[in-house]
JSON list of C-alpha atoms in Angstrom, two decimals:
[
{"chain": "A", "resi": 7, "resn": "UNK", "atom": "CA", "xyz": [0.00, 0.00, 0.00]},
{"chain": "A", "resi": 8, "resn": "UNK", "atom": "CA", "xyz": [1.07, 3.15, -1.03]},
{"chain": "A", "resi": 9, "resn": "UNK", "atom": "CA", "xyz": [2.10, 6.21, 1.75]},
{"chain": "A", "resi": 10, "resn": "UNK", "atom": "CA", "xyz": [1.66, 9.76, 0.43]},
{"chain": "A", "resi": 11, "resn": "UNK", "atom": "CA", "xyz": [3.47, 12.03, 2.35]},
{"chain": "A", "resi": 12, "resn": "UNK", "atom": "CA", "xyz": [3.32, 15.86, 1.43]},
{"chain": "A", "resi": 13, "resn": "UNK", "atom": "CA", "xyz": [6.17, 17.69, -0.29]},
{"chain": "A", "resi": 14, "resn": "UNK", "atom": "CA", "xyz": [6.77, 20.18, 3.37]},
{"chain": "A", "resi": 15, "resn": "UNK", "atom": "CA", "xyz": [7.16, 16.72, 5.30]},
{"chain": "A", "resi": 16, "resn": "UNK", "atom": "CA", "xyz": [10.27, 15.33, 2.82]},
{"chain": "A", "resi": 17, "resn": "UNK", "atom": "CA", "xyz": [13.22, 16.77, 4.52]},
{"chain": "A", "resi": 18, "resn": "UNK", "atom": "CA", "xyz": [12.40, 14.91, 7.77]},
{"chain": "A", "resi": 19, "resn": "UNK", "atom": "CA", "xyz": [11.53, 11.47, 5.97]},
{"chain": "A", "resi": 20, "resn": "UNK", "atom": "CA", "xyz": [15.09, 10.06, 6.77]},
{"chain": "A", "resi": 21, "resn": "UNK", "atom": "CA", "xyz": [14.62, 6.83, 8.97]},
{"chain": "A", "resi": 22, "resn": "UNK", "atom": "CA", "xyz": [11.09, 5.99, 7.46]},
{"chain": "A", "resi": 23, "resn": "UNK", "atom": "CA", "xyz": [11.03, 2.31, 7.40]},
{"chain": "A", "resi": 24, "resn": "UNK", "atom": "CA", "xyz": [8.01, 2.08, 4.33]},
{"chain": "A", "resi": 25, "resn": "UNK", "atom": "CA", "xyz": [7.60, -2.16, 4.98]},
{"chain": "A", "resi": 26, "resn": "UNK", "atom": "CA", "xyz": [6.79, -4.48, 2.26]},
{"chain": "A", "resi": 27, "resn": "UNK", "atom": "CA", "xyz": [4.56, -4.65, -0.48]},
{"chain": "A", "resi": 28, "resn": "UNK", "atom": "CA", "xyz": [2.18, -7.61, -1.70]},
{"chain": "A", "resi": 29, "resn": "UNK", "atom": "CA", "xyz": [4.22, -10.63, -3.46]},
{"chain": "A", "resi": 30, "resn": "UNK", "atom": "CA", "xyz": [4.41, -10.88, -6.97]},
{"chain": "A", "resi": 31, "resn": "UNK", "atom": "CA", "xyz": [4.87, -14.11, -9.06]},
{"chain": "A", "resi": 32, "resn": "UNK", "atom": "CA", "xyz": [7.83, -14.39, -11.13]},
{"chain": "A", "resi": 33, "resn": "UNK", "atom": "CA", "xyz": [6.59, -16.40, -14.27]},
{"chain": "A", "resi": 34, "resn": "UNK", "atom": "CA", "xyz": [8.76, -17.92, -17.29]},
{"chain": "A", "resi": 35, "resn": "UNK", "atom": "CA", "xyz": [6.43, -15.34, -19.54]},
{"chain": "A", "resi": 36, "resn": "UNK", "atom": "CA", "xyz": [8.23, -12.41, -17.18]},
{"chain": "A", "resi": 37, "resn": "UNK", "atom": "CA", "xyz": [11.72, -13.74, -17.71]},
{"chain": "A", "resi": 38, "resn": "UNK", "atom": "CA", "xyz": [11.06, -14.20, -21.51]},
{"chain": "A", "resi": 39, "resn": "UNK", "atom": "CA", "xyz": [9.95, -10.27, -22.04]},
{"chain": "A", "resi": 40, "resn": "UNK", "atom": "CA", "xyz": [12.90, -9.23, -20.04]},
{"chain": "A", "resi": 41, "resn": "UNK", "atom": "CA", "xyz": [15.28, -11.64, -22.59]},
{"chain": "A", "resi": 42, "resn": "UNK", "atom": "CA", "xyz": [13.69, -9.97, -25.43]},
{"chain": "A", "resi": 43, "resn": "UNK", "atom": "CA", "xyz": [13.70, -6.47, -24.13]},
{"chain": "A", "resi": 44, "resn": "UNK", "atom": "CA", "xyz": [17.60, -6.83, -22.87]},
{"chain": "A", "resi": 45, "resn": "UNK", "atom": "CA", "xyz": [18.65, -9.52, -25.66]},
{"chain": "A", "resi": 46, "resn": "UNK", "atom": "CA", "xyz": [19.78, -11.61, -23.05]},
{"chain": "A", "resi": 47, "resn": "UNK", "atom": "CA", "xyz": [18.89, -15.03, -23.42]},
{"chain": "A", "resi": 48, "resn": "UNK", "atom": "CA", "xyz": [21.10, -16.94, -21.89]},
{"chain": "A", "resi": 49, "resn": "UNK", "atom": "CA", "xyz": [19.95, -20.78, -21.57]},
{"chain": "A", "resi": 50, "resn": "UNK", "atom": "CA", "xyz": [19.60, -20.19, -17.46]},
{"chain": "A", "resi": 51, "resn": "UNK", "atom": "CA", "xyz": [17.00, -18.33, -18.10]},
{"chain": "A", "resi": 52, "resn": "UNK", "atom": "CA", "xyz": [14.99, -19.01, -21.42]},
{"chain": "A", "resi": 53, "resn": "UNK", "atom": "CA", "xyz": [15.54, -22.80, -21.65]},
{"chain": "A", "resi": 54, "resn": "UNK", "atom": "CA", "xyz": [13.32, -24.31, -18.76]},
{"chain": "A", "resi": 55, "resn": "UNK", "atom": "CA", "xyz": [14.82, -28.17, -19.47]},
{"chain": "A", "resi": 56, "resn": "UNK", "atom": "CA", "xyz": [17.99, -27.39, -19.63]},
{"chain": "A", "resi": 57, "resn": "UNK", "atom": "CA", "xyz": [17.68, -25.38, -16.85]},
{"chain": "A", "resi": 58, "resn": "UNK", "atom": "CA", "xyz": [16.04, -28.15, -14.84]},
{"chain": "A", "resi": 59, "resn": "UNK", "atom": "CA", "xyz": [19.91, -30.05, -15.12]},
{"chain": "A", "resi": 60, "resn": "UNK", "atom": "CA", "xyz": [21.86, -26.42, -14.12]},
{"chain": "A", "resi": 61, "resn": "UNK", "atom": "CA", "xyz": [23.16, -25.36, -11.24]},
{"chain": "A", "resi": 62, "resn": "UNK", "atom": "CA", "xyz": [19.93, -24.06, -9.78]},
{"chain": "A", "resi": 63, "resn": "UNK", "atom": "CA", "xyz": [17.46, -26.96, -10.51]},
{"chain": "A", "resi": 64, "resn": "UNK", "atom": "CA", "xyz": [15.53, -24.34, -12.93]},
{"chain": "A", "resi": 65, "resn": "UNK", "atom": "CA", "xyz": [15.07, -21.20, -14.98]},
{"chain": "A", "resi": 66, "resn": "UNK", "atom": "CA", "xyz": [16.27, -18.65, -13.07]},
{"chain": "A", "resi": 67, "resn": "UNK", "atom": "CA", "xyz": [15.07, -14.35, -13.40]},
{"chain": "A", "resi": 68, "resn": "UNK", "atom": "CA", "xyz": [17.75, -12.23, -14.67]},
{"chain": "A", "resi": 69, "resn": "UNK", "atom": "CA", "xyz": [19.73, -10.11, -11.60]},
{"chain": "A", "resi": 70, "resn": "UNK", "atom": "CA", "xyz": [18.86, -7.18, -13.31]},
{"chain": "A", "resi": 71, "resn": "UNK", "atom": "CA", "xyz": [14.72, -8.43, -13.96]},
{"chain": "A", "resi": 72, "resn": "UNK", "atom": "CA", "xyz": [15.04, -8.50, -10.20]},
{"chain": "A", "resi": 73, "resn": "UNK", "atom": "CA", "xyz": [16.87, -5.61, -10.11]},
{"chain": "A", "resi": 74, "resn": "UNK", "atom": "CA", "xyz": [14.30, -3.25, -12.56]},
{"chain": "A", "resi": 75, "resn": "UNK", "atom": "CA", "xyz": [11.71, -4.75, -10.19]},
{"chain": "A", "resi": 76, "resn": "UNK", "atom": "CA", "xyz": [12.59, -2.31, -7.16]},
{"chain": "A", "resi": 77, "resn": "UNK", "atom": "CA", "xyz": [11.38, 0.58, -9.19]},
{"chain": "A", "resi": 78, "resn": "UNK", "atom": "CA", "xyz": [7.86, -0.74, -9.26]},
{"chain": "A", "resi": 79, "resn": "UNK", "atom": "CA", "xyz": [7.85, -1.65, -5.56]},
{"chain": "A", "resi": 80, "resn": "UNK", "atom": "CA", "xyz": [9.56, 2.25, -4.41]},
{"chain": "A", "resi": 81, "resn": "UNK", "atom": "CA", "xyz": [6.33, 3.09, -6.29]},
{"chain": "A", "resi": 82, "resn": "UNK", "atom": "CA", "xyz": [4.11, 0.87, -4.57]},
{"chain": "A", "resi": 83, "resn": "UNK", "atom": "CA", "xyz": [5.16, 1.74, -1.31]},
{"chain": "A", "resi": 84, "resn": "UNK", "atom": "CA", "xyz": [6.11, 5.57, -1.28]},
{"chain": "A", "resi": 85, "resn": "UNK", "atom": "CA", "xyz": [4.73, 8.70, -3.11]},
{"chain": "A", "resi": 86, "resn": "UNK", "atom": "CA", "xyz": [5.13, 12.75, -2.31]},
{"chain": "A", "resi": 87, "resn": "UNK", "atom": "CA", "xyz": [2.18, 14.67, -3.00]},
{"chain": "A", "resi": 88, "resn": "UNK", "atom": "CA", "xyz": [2.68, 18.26, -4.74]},
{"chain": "A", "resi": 89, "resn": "UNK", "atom": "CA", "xyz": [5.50, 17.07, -7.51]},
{"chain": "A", "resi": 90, "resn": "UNK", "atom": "CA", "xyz": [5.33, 17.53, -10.85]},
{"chain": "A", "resi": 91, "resn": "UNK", "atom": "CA", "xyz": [8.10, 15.16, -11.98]},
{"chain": "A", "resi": 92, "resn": "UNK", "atom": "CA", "xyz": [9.86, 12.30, -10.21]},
{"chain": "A", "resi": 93, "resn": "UNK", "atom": "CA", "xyz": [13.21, 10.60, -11.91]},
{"chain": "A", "resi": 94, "resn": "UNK", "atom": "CA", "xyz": [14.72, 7.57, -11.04]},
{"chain": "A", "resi": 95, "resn": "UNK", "atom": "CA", "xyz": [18.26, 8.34, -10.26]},
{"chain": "A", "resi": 96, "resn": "UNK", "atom": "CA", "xyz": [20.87, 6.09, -10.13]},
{"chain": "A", "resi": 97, "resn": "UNK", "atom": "CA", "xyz": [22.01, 3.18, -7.56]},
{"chain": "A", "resi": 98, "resn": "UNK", "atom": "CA", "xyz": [24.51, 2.15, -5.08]},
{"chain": "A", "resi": 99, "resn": "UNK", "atom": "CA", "xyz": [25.59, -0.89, -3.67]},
{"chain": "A", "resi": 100, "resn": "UNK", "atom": "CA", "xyz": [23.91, -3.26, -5.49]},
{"chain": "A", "resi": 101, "resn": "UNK", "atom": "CA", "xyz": [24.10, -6.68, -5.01]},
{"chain": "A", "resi": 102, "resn": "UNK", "atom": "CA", "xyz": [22.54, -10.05, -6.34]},
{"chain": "A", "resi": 103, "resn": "UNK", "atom": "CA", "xyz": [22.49, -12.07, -3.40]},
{"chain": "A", "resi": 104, "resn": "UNK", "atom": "CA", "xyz": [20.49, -14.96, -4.03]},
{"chain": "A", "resi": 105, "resn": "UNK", "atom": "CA", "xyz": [18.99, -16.50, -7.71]},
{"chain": "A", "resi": 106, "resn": "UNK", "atom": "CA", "xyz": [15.05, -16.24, -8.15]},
{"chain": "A", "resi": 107, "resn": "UNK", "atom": "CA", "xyz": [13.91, -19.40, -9.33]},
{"chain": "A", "resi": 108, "resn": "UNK", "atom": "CA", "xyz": [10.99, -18.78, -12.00]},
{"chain": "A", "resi": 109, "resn": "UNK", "atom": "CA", "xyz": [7.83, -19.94, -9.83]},
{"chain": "A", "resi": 110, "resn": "UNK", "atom": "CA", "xyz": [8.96, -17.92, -7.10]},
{"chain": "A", "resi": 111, "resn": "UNK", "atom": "CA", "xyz": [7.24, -15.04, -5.41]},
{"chain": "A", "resi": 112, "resn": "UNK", "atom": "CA", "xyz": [9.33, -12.23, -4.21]},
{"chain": "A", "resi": 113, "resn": "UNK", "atom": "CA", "xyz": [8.37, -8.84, -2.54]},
{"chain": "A", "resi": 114, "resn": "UNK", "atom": "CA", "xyz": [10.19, -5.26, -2.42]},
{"chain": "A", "resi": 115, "resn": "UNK", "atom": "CA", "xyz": [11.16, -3.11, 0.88]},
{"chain": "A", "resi": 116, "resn": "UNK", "atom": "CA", "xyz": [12.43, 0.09, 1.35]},
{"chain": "A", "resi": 117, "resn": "UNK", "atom": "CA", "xyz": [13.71, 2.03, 4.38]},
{"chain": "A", "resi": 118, "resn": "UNK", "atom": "CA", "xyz": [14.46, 6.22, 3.21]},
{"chain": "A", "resi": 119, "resn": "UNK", "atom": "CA", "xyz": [18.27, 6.36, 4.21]},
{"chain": "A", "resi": 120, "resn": "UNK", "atom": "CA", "xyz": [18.60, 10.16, 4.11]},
{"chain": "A", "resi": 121, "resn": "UNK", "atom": "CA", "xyz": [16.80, 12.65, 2.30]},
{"chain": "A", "resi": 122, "resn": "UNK", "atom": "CA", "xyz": [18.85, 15.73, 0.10]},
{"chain": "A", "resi": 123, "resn": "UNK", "atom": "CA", "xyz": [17.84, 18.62, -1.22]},
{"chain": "A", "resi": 124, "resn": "UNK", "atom": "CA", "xyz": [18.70, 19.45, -4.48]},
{"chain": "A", "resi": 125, "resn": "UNK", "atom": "CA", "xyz": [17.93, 22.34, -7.12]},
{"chain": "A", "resi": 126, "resn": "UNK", "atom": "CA", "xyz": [13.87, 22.09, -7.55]},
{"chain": "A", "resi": 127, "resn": "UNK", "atom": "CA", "xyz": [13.44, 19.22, -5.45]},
{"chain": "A", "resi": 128, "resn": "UNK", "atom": "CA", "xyz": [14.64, 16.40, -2.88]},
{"chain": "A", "resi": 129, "resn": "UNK", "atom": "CA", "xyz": [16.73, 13.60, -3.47]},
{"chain": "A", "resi": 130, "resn": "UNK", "atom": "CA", "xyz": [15.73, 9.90, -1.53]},
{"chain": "A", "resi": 131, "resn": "UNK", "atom": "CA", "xyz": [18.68, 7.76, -0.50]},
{"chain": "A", "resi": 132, "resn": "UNK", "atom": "CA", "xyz": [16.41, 4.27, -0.72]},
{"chain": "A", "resi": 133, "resn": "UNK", "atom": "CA", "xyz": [17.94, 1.12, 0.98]},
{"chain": "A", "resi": 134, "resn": "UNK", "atom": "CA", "xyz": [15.69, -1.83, -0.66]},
{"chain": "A", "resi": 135, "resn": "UNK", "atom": "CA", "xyz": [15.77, -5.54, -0.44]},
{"chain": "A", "resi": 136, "resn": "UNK", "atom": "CA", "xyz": [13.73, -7.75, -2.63]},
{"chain": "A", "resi": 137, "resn": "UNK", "atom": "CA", "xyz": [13.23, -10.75, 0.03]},
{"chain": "A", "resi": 138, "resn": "UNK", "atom": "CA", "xyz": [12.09, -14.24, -1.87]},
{"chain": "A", "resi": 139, "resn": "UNK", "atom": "CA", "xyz": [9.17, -15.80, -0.07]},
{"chain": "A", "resi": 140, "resn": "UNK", "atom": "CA", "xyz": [10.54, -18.27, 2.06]},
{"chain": "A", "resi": 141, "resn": "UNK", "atom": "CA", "xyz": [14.28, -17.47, 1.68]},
{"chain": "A", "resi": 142, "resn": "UNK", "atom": "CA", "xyz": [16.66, -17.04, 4.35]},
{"chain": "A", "resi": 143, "resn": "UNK", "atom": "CA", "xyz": [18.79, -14.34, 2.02]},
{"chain": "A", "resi": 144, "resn": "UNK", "atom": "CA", "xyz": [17.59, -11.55, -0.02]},
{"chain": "A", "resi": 145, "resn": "UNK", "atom": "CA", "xyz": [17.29, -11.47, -3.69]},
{"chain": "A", "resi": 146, "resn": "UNK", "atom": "CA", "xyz": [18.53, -8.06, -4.30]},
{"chain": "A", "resi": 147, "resn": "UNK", "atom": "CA", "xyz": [19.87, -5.40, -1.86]},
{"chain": "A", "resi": 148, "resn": "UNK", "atom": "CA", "xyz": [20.53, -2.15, -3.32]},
{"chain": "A", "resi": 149, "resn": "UNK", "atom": "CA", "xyz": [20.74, 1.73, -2.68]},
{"chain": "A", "resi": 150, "resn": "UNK", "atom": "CA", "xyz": [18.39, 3.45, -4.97]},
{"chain": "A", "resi": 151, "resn": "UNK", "atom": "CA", "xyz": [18.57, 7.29, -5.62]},
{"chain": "A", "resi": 152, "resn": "UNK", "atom": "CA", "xyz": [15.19, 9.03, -6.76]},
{"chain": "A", "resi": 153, "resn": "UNK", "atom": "CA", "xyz": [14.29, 12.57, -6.75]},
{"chain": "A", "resi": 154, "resn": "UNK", "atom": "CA", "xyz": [10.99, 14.48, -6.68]},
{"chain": "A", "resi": 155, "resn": "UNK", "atom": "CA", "xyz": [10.25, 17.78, -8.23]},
{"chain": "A", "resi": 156, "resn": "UNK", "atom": "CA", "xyz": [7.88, 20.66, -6.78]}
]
């Protein structure tokens, strides 16, 4: 579920632990879009019965699937009223810490590190996991950096 906080409120937002949202299914239909869109099609993750014999028992999402995924659960979880445009930033830190099996369901987190201000706007400092339902490790940890515009 999405918070809304309003734009006078951001520069004290640092701290703010957002929790998790809903799980989503990670299907082999995902994985192939992702192939197509990034031309990556590497047999780990396209090729379901050869997979099956590889080192992870199965087809396995792309790092970087995973990785594209936090961007739809910041938005899930966190919104600033009053801005006109929001950007996705960069990242820090990222890491792929443990393979998502296709048939898995994972679910994104995000705790607001520290809050800047920059020209027109503030920029979030986002530390997110992507947890896998029923893992002991994370999928993904990363630093995202987004900024709102008034």
């Amino acid at each position: 579920m999405t918070t809304t906080y309003p734009y006078a409120d951001a520069a004290g937002l640092a701290g703010t632990d957002l929790g998790f949202t809903d799980w989503i299914d990670v299907t082999q239909d995902r994985v192939n879009l992702f192939a197509d869109a990034t031309d990556d099609h590497q047999w780990i993750h396209v090729d379901p019965e050869r997979a099956a014999s590889g080192p992870f028992g199965g087809p396995i999402a792309h790092g970087f699937l995973s990785l594209s995924l936090t961007v739809k659960f910041w938005s899930e979880l966190f919104d600033l009223d009053g801005v006109t445009t929001k950007v996705n930033y960069g990242l820090e830190k990222v890491r792929f810490v443990s393979p998502v099996t296709v048939g898995a369901r994972i679910r994104g987190g995000a705790v607001i590190a520290e809050v800047t201000e920059v020209p027109g706007g503030y920029q979030f400092a986002v530390d997110q996991t992507i947890q896998i339902e029923g893992g002991t490790k994370p999928a993904v940890v990363a630093r995202g950096l987004y900024r709102f515009y008034a």
